[in-house]
mmCIF file of C-alpha atoms in Angstrom:
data_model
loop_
_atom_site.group_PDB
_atom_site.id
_atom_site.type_symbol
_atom_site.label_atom_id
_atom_site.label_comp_id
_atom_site.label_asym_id
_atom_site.label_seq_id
_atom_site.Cartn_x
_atom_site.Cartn_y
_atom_site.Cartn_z
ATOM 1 C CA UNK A 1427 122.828 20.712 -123.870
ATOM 2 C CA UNK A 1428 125.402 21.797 -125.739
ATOM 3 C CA UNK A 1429 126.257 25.460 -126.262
ATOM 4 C CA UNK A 1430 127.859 26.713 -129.855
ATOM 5 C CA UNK A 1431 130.556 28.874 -128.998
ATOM 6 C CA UNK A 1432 133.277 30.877 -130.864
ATOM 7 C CA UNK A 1433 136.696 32.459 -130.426
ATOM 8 C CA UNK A 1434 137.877 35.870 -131.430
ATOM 9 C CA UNK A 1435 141.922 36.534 -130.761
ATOM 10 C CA UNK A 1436 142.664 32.970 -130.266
ATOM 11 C CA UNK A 1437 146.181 32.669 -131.252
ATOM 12 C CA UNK A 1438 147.550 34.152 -127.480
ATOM 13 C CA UNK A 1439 148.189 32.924 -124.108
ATOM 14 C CA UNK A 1440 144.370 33.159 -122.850
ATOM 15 C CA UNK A 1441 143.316 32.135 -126.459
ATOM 16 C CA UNK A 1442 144.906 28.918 -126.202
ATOM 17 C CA UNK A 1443 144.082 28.530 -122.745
ATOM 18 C CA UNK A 1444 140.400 28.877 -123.547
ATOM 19 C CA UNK A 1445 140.544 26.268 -126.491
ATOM 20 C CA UNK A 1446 142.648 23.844 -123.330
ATOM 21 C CA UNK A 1447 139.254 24.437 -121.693
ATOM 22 C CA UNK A 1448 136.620 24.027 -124.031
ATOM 23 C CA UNK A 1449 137.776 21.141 -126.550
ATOM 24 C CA UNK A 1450 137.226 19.300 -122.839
ATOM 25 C CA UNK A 1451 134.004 21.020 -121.900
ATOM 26 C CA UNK A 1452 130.741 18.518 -122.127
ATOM 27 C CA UNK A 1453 128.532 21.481 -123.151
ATOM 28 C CA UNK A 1454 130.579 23.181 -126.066
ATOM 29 C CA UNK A 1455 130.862 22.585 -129.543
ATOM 30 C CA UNK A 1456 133.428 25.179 -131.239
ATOM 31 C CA UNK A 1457 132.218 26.494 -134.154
ATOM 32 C CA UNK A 1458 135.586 28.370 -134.681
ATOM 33 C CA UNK A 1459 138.592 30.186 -133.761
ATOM 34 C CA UNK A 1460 139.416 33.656 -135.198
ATOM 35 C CA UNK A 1461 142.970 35.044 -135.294
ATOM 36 C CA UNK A 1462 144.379 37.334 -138.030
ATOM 37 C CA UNK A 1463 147.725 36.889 -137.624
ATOM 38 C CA UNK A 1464 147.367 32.749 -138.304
ATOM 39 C CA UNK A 1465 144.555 32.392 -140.547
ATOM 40 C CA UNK A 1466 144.364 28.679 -142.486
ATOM 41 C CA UNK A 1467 146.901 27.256 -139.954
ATOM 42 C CA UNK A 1468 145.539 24.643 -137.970
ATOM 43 C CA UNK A 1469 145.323 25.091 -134.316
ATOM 44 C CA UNK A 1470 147.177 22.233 -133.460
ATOM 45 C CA UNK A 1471 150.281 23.991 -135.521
ATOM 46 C CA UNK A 1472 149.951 27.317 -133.353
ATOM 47 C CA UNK A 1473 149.766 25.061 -129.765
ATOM 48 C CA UNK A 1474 151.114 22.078 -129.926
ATOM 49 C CA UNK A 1475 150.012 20.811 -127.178
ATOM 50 C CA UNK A 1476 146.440 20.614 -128.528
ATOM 51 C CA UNK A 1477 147.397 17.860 -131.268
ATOM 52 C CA UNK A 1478 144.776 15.388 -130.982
ATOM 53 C CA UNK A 1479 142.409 17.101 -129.399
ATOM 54 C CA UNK A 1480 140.831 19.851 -132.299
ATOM 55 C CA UNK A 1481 140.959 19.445 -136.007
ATOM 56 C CA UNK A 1482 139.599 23.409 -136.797
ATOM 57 C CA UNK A 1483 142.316 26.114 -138.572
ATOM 58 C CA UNK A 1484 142.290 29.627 -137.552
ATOM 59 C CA UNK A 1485 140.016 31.971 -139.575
ATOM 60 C CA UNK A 1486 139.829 35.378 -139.878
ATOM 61 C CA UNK A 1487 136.138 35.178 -141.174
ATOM 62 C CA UNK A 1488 133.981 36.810 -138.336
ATOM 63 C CA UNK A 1489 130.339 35.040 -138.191
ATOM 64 C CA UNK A 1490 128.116 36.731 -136.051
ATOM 65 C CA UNK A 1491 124.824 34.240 -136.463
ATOM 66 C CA UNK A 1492 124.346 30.881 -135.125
ATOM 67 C CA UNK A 1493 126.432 31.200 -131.850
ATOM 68 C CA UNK A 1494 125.031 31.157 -128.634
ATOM 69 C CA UNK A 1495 128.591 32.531 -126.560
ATOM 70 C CA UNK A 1496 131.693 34.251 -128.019
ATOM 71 C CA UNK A 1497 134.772 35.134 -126.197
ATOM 72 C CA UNK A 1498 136.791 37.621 -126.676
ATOM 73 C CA UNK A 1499 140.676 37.709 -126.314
ATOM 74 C CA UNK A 1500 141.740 40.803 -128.758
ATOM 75 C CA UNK A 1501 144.389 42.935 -126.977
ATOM 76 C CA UNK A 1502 143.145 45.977 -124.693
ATOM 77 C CA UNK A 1503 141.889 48.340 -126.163
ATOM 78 C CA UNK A 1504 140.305 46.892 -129.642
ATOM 79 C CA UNK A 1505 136.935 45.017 -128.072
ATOM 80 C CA UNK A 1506 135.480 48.146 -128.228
ATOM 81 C CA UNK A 1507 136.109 48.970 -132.211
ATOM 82 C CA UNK A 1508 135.585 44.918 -132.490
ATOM 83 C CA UNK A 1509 132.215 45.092 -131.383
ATOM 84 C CA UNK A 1510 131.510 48.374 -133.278
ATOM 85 C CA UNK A 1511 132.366 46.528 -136.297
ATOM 86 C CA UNK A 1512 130.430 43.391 -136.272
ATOM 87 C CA UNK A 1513 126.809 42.658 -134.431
ATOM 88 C CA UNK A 1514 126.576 39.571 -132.788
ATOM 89 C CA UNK A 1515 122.786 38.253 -132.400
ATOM 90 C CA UNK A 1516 121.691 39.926 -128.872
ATOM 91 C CA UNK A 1517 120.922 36.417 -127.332
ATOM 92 C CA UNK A 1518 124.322 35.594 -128.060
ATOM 93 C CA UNK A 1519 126.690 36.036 -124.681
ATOM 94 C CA UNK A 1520 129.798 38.112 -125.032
ATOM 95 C CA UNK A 1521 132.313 37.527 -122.298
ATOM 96 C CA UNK A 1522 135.540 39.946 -123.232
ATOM 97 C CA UNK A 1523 138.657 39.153 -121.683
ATOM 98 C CA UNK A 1524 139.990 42.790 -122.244
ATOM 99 C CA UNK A 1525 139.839 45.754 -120.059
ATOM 100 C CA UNK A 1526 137.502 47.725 -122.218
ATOM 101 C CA UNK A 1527 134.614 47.348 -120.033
ATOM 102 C CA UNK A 1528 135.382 46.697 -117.093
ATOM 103 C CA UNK A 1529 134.008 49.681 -115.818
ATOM 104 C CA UNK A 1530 130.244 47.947 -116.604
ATOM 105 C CA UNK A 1531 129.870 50.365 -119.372
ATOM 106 C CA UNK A 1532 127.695 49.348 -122.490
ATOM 107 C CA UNK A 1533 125.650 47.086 -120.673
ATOM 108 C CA UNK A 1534 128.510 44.655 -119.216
ATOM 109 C CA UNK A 1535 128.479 43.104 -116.496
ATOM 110 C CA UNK A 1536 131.687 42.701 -114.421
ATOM 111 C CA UNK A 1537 132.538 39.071 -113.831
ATOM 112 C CA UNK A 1538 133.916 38.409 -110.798
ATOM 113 C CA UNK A 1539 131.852 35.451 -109.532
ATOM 114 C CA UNK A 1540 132.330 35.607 -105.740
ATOM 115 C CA UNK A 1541 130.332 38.475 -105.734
ATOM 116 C CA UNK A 1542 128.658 38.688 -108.552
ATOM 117 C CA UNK A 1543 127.302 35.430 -109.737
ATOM 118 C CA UNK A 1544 123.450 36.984 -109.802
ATOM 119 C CA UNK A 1545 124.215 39.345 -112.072
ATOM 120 C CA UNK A 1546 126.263 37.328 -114.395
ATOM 121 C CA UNK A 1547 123.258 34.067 -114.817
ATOM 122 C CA UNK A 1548 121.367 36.561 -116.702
ATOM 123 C CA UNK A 1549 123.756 39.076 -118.249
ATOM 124 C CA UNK A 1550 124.556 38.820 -122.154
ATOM 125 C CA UNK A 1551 127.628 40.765 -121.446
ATOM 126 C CA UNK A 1552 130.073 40.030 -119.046
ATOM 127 C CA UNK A 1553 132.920 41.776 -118.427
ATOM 128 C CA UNK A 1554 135.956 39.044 -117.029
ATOM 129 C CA UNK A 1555 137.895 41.053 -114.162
ATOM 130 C CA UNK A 1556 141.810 41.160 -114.738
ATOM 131 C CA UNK A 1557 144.194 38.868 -113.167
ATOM 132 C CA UNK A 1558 145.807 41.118 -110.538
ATOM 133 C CA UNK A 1559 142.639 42.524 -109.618
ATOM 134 C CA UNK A 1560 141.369 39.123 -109.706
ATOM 135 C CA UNK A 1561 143.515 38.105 -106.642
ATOM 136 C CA UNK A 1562 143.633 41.435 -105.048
ATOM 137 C CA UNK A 1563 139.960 41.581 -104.800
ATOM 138 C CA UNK A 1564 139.534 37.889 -103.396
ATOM 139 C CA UNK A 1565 142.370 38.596 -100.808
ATOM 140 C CA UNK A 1566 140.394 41.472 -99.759
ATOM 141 C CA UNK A 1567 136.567 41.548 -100.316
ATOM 142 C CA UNK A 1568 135.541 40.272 -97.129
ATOM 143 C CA UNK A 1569 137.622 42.674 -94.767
ATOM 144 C CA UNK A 1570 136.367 45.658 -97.324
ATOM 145 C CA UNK A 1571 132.688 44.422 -96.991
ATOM 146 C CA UNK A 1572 133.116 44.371 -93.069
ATOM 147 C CA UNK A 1573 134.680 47.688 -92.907
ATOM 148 C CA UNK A 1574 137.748 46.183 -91.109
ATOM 149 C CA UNK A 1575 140.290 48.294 -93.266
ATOM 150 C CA UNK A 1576 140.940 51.690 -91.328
ATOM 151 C CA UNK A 1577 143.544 53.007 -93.183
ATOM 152 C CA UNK A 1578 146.035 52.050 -96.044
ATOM 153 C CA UNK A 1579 145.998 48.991 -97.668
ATOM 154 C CA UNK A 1580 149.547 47.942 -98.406
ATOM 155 C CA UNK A 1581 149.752 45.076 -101.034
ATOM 156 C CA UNK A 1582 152.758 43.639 -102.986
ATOM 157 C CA UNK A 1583 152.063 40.919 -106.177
ATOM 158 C CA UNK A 1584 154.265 39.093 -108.564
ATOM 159 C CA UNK A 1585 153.399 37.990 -111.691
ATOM 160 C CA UNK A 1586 154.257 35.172 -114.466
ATOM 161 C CA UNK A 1587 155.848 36.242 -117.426
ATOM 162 C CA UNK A 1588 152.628 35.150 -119.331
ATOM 163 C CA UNK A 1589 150.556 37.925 -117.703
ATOM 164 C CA UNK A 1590 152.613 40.147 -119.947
ATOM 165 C CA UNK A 1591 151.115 38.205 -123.211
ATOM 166 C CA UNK A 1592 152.455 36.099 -125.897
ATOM 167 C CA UNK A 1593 153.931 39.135 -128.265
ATOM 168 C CA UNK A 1594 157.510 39.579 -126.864
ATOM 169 C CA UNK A 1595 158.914 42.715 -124.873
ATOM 170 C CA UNK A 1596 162.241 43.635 -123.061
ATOM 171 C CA UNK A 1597 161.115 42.534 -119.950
ATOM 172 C CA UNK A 1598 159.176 39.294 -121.135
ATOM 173 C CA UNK A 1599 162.602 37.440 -122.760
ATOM 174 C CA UNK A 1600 163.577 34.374 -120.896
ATOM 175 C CA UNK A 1601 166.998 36.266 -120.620
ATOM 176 C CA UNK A 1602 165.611 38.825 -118.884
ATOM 177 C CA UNK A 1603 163.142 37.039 -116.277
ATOM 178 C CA UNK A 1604 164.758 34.201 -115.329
ATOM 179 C CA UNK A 1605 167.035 34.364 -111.898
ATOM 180 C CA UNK A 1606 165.153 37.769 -111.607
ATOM 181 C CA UNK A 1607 162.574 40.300 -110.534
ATOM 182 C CA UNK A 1608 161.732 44.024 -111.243
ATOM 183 C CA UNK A 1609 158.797 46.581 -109.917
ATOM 184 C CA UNK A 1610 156.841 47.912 -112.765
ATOM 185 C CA UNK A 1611 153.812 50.527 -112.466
ATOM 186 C CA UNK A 1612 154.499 51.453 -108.442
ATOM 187 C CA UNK A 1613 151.374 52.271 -107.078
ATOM 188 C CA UNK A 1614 150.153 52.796 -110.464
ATOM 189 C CA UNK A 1615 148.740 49.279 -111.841
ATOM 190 C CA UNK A 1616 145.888 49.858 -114.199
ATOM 191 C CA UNK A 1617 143.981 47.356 -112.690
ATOM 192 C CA UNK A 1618 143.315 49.243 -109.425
ATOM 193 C CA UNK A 1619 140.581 51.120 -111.228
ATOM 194 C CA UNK A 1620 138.186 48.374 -111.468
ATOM 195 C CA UNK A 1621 139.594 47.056 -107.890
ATOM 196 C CA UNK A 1622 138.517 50.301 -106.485
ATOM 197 C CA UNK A 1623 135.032 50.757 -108.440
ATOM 198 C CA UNK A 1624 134.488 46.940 -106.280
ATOM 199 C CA UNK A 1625 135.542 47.861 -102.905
ATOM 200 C CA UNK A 1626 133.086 51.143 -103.456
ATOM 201 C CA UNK A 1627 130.386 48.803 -104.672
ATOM 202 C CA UNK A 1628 130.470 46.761 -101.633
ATOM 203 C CA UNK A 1629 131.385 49.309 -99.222
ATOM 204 C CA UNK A 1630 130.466 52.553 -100.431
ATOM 205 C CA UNK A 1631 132.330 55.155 -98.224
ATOM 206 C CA UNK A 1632 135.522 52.877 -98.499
ATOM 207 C CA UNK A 1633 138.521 55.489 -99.451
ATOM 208 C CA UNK A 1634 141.516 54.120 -98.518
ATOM 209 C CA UNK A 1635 144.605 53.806 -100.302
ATOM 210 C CA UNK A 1636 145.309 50.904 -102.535
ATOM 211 C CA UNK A 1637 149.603 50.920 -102.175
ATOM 212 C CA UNK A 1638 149.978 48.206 -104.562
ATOM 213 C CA UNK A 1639 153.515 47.276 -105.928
ATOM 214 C CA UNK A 1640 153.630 44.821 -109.101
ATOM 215 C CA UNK A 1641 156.294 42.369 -109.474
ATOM 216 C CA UNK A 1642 157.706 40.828 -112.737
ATOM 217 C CA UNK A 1643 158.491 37.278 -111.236
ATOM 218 C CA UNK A 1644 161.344 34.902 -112.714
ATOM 219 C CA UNK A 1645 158.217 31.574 -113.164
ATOM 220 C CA UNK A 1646 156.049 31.126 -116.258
ATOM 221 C CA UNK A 1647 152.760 31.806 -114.581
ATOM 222 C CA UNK A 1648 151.020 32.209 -111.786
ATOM 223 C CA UNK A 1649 150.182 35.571 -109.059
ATOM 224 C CA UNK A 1650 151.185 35.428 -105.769
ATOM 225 C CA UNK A 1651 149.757 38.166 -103.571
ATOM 226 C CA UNK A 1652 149.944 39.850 -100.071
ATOM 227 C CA UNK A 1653 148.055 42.604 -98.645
ATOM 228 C CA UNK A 1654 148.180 43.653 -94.902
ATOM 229 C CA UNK A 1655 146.388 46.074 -92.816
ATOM 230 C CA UNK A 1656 146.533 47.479 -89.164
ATOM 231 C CA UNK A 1657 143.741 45.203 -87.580
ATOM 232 C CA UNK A 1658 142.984 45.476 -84.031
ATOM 233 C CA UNK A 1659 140.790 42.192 -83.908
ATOM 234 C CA UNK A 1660 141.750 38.883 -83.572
ATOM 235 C CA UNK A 1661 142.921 36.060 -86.214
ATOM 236 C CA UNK A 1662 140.024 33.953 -85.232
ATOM 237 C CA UNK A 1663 137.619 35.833 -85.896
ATOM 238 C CA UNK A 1664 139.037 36.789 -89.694
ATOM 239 C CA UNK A 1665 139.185 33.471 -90.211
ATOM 240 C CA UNK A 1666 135.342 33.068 -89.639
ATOM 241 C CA UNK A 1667 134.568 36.345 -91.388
ATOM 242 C CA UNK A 1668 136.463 34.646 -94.498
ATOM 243 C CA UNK A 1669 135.672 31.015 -94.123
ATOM 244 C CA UNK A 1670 131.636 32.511 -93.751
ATOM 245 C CA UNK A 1671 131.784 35.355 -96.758
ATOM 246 C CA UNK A 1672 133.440 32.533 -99.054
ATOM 247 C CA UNK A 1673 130.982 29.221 -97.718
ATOM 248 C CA UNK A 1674 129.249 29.282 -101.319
ATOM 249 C CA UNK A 1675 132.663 30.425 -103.534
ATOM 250 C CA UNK A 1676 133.267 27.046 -105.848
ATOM 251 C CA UNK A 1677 136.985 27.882 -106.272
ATOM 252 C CA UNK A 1678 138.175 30.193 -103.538
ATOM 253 C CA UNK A 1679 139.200 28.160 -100.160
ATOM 254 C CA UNK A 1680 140.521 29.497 -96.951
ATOM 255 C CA UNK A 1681 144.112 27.535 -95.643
ATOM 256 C CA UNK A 1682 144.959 27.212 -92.461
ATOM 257 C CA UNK A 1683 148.427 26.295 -93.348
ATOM 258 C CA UNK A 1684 150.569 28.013 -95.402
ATOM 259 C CA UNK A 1685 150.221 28.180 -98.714
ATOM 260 C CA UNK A 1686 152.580 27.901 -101.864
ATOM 261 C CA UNK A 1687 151.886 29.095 -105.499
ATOM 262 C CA UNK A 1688 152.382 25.450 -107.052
ATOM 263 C CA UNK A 1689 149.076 24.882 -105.327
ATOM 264 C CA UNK A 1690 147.222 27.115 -107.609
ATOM 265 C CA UNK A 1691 148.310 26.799 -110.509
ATOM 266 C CA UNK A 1692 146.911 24.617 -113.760
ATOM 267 C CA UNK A 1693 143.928 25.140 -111.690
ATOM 268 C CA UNK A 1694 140.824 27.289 -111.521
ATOM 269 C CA UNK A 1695 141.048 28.139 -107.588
ATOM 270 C CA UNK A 1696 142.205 31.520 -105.441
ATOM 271 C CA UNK A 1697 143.785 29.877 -102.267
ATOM 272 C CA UNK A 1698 143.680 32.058 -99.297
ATOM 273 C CA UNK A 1699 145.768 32.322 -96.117
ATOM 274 C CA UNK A 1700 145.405 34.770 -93.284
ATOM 275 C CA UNK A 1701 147.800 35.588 -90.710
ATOM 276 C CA UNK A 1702 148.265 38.190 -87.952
ATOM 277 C CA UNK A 1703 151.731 39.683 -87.504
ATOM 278 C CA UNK A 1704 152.219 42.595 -85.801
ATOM 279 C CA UNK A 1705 149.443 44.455 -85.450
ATOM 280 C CA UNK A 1706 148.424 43.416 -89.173
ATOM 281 C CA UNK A 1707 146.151 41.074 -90.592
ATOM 282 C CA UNK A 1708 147.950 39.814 -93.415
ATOM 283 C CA UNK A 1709 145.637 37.766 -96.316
ATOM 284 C CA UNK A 1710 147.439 35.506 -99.051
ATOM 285 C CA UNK A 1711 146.148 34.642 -102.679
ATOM 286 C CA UNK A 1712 147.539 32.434 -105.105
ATOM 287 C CA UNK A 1713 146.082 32.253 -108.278
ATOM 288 C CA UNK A 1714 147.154 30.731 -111.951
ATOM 289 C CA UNK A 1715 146.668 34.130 -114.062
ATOM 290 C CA UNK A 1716 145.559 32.460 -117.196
ATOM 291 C CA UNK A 1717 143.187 30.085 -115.801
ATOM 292 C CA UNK A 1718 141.237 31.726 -112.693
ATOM 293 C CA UNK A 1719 142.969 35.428 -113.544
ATOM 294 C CA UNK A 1720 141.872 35.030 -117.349
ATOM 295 C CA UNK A 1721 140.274 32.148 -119.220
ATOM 296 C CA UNK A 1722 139.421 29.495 -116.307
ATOM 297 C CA UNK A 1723 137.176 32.510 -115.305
ATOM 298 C CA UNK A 1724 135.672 33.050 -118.049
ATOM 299 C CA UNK A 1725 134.739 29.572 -118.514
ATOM 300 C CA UNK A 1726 133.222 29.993 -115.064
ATOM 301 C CA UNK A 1727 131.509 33.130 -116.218
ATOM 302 C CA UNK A 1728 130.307 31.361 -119.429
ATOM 303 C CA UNK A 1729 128.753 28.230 -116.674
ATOM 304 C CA UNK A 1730 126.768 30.603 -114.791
ATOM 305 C CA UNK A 1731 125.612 32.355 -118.181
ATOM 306 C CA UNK A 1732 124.018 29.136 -119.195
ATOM 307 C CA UNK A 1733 122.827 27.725 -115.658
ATOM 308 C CA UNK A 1734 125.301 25.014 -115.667
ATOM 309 C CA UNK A 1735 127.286 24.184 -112.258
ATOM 310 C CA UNK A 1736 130.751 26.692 -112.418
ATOM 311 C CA UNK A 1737 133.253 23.471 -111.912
ATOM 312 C CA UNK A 1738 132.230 22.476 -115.493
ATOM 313 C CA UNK A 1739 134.894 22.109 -117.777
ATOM 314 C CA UNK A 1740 137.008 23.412 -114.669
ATOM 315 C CA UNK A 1741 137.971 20.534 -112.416
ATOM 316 C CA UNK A 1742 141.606 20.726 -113.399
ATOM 317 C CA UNK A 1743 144.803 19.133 -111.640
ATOM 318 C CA UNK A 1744 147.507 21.538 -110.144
ATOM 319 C CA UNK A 1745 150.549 21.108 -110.968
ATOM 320 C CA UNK A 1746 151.953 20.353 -106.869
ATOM 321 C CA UNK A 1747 155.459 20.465 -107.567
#
């Protein structure tokens, strides 16, 4: 059963990441890879790592016929004008990996499978959530659902220097990350809009404040994450409420030891750890932001799109230490 798929904005971090995943997914033939900015190069020229595995150069010859999936990785902000531009057949799924519709408008779906898998196994437009959001979401569904959050939410996260995207900035040079770490967007992040337009989803009275401070971190890739919360209850208890709301999540698993971020990523999981500290019940995530924050879900997305089980083309090694 296999699915012809294509790539638009494949030349990036989550483009290659996507062709990593499907070359290697039993259900996909690529019928090709778009990218402006290396058209006739092969792929194999642009990541290296791929030699071997796909034969195809880059075009920047848009078909819109004859596909039954394309995925989108143009930067923020251009999906939109993309998709005004060229009309894909309306059987065709379009999963976007940008934040231009996140917000569900124009028919998309937003793809966050833990709580939205129904949705996505018959949507033609789905939405892929953003890595930080990704994480924060996971760390914190289950307390939002069960209305255990009575006040602020206070939430710090550190990023790979991949989560900033392959086109180079100050604060993306080796020079500058390595051996350090910097706050950028204080309480500010833009993806605590579609965070928020969740939590109200699930819990619709929910209007407590999202303090989240954003880390550059000094490693490649990868988000780390911890939220806390007063929480009168007891640890036992969250533990159940978590272990219960994720029994059915494929790639999100509760620890009951403590966790590290090697453990996540090169994979598709969110690993979870809850504590309670003072008062506070304090929830863990790791997550590898181009896999499960970017293209590993979108890969998921794409499974549940076509009825096949979401560890296809997904059952991928971490990288331990």
């Amino acid at each position: 059963m296999k699915k012809t798929v294509a790539i638009i904005g494949g030349a990036g971090y989550t483009g290659g990441e996507l062709l990593r995943l499907l070359v290697h997914h039993p259900n996909v033939d690529i019928a090709y890879v778009h990218s402006n900015s290396q058209k006739g190069k092969y792929i194999a020229e642009v990541h290296p790592d791929l030699i071997g595995d796909i034969e195809l150069t880059f075009t920047d010859r848009v078909e819109v016929n004859g596909l039954d999936a394309v995925f989108l990785g143009l930067p923020h902000g251009e999906t939109k004008n993309f998709l005004s531009k060229h009309n894909f057949d309306p059987k065709t799924v379009i999963i976007d990996l940008s934040t231009d519709f996140r917000d569900e408008s124009d028919g998309f779906v937003y793809g966050l499978p833990e709580i939205n898998a129904s949705k996505i196994k018959t949507a033609k437009r789905i939405a892929n959530p953003g890595c930080f959001a990704t994480a924060i979401q996971l760390a914190l569904l289950p307390a939002i659902k069960s209305q255990l959050v009575k006040g602020s939410i206070h939430i710090s996260g550190i990023t790979g220097s991949t989560g900033a995207g392959k086109k180079l900035a100050d604060t993306s040079h080796f020079s500058h990350r390595n051996n350090n770490l910097s706050v950028y967007k204080l309480f500010t992040h833009q993806h605590l809009k579609e965070i928020n337009q969740t939590f109200l989803e699930i819990s619709p009275k929910f209007d407590h404040e999202l303090l989240f401070v954003p880390y550059r971190g000094n490693v490649p890739r990868g988000i780390w994450i911890t939220a806390y919360f007063k929480f009168d209850g007891n640890l036992e208890d969250a533990l159940k409420l978590y272990k219960d709301f994720y029994s059915n999540a494929t790639f999100t698993h509760i620890s009951t030891n403590d966790i590290d971020l090697k453990q996540a990523v090169n994979t598709n999981k969110c690993i979870l750890h809850i504590q309670k500290e003072a008062g506070q019940l304090v929830i863990h995530a790791a997550i590898d932001n181009l896999l499960k924050g970017a293209s590993g879900q979108a890969v998921q997305n794409f499974n549940l799109a076509f009825g096949l089980t979401e560890e296809k083309g997904l059952k991928l090694k971490s990288i331990a230490f």
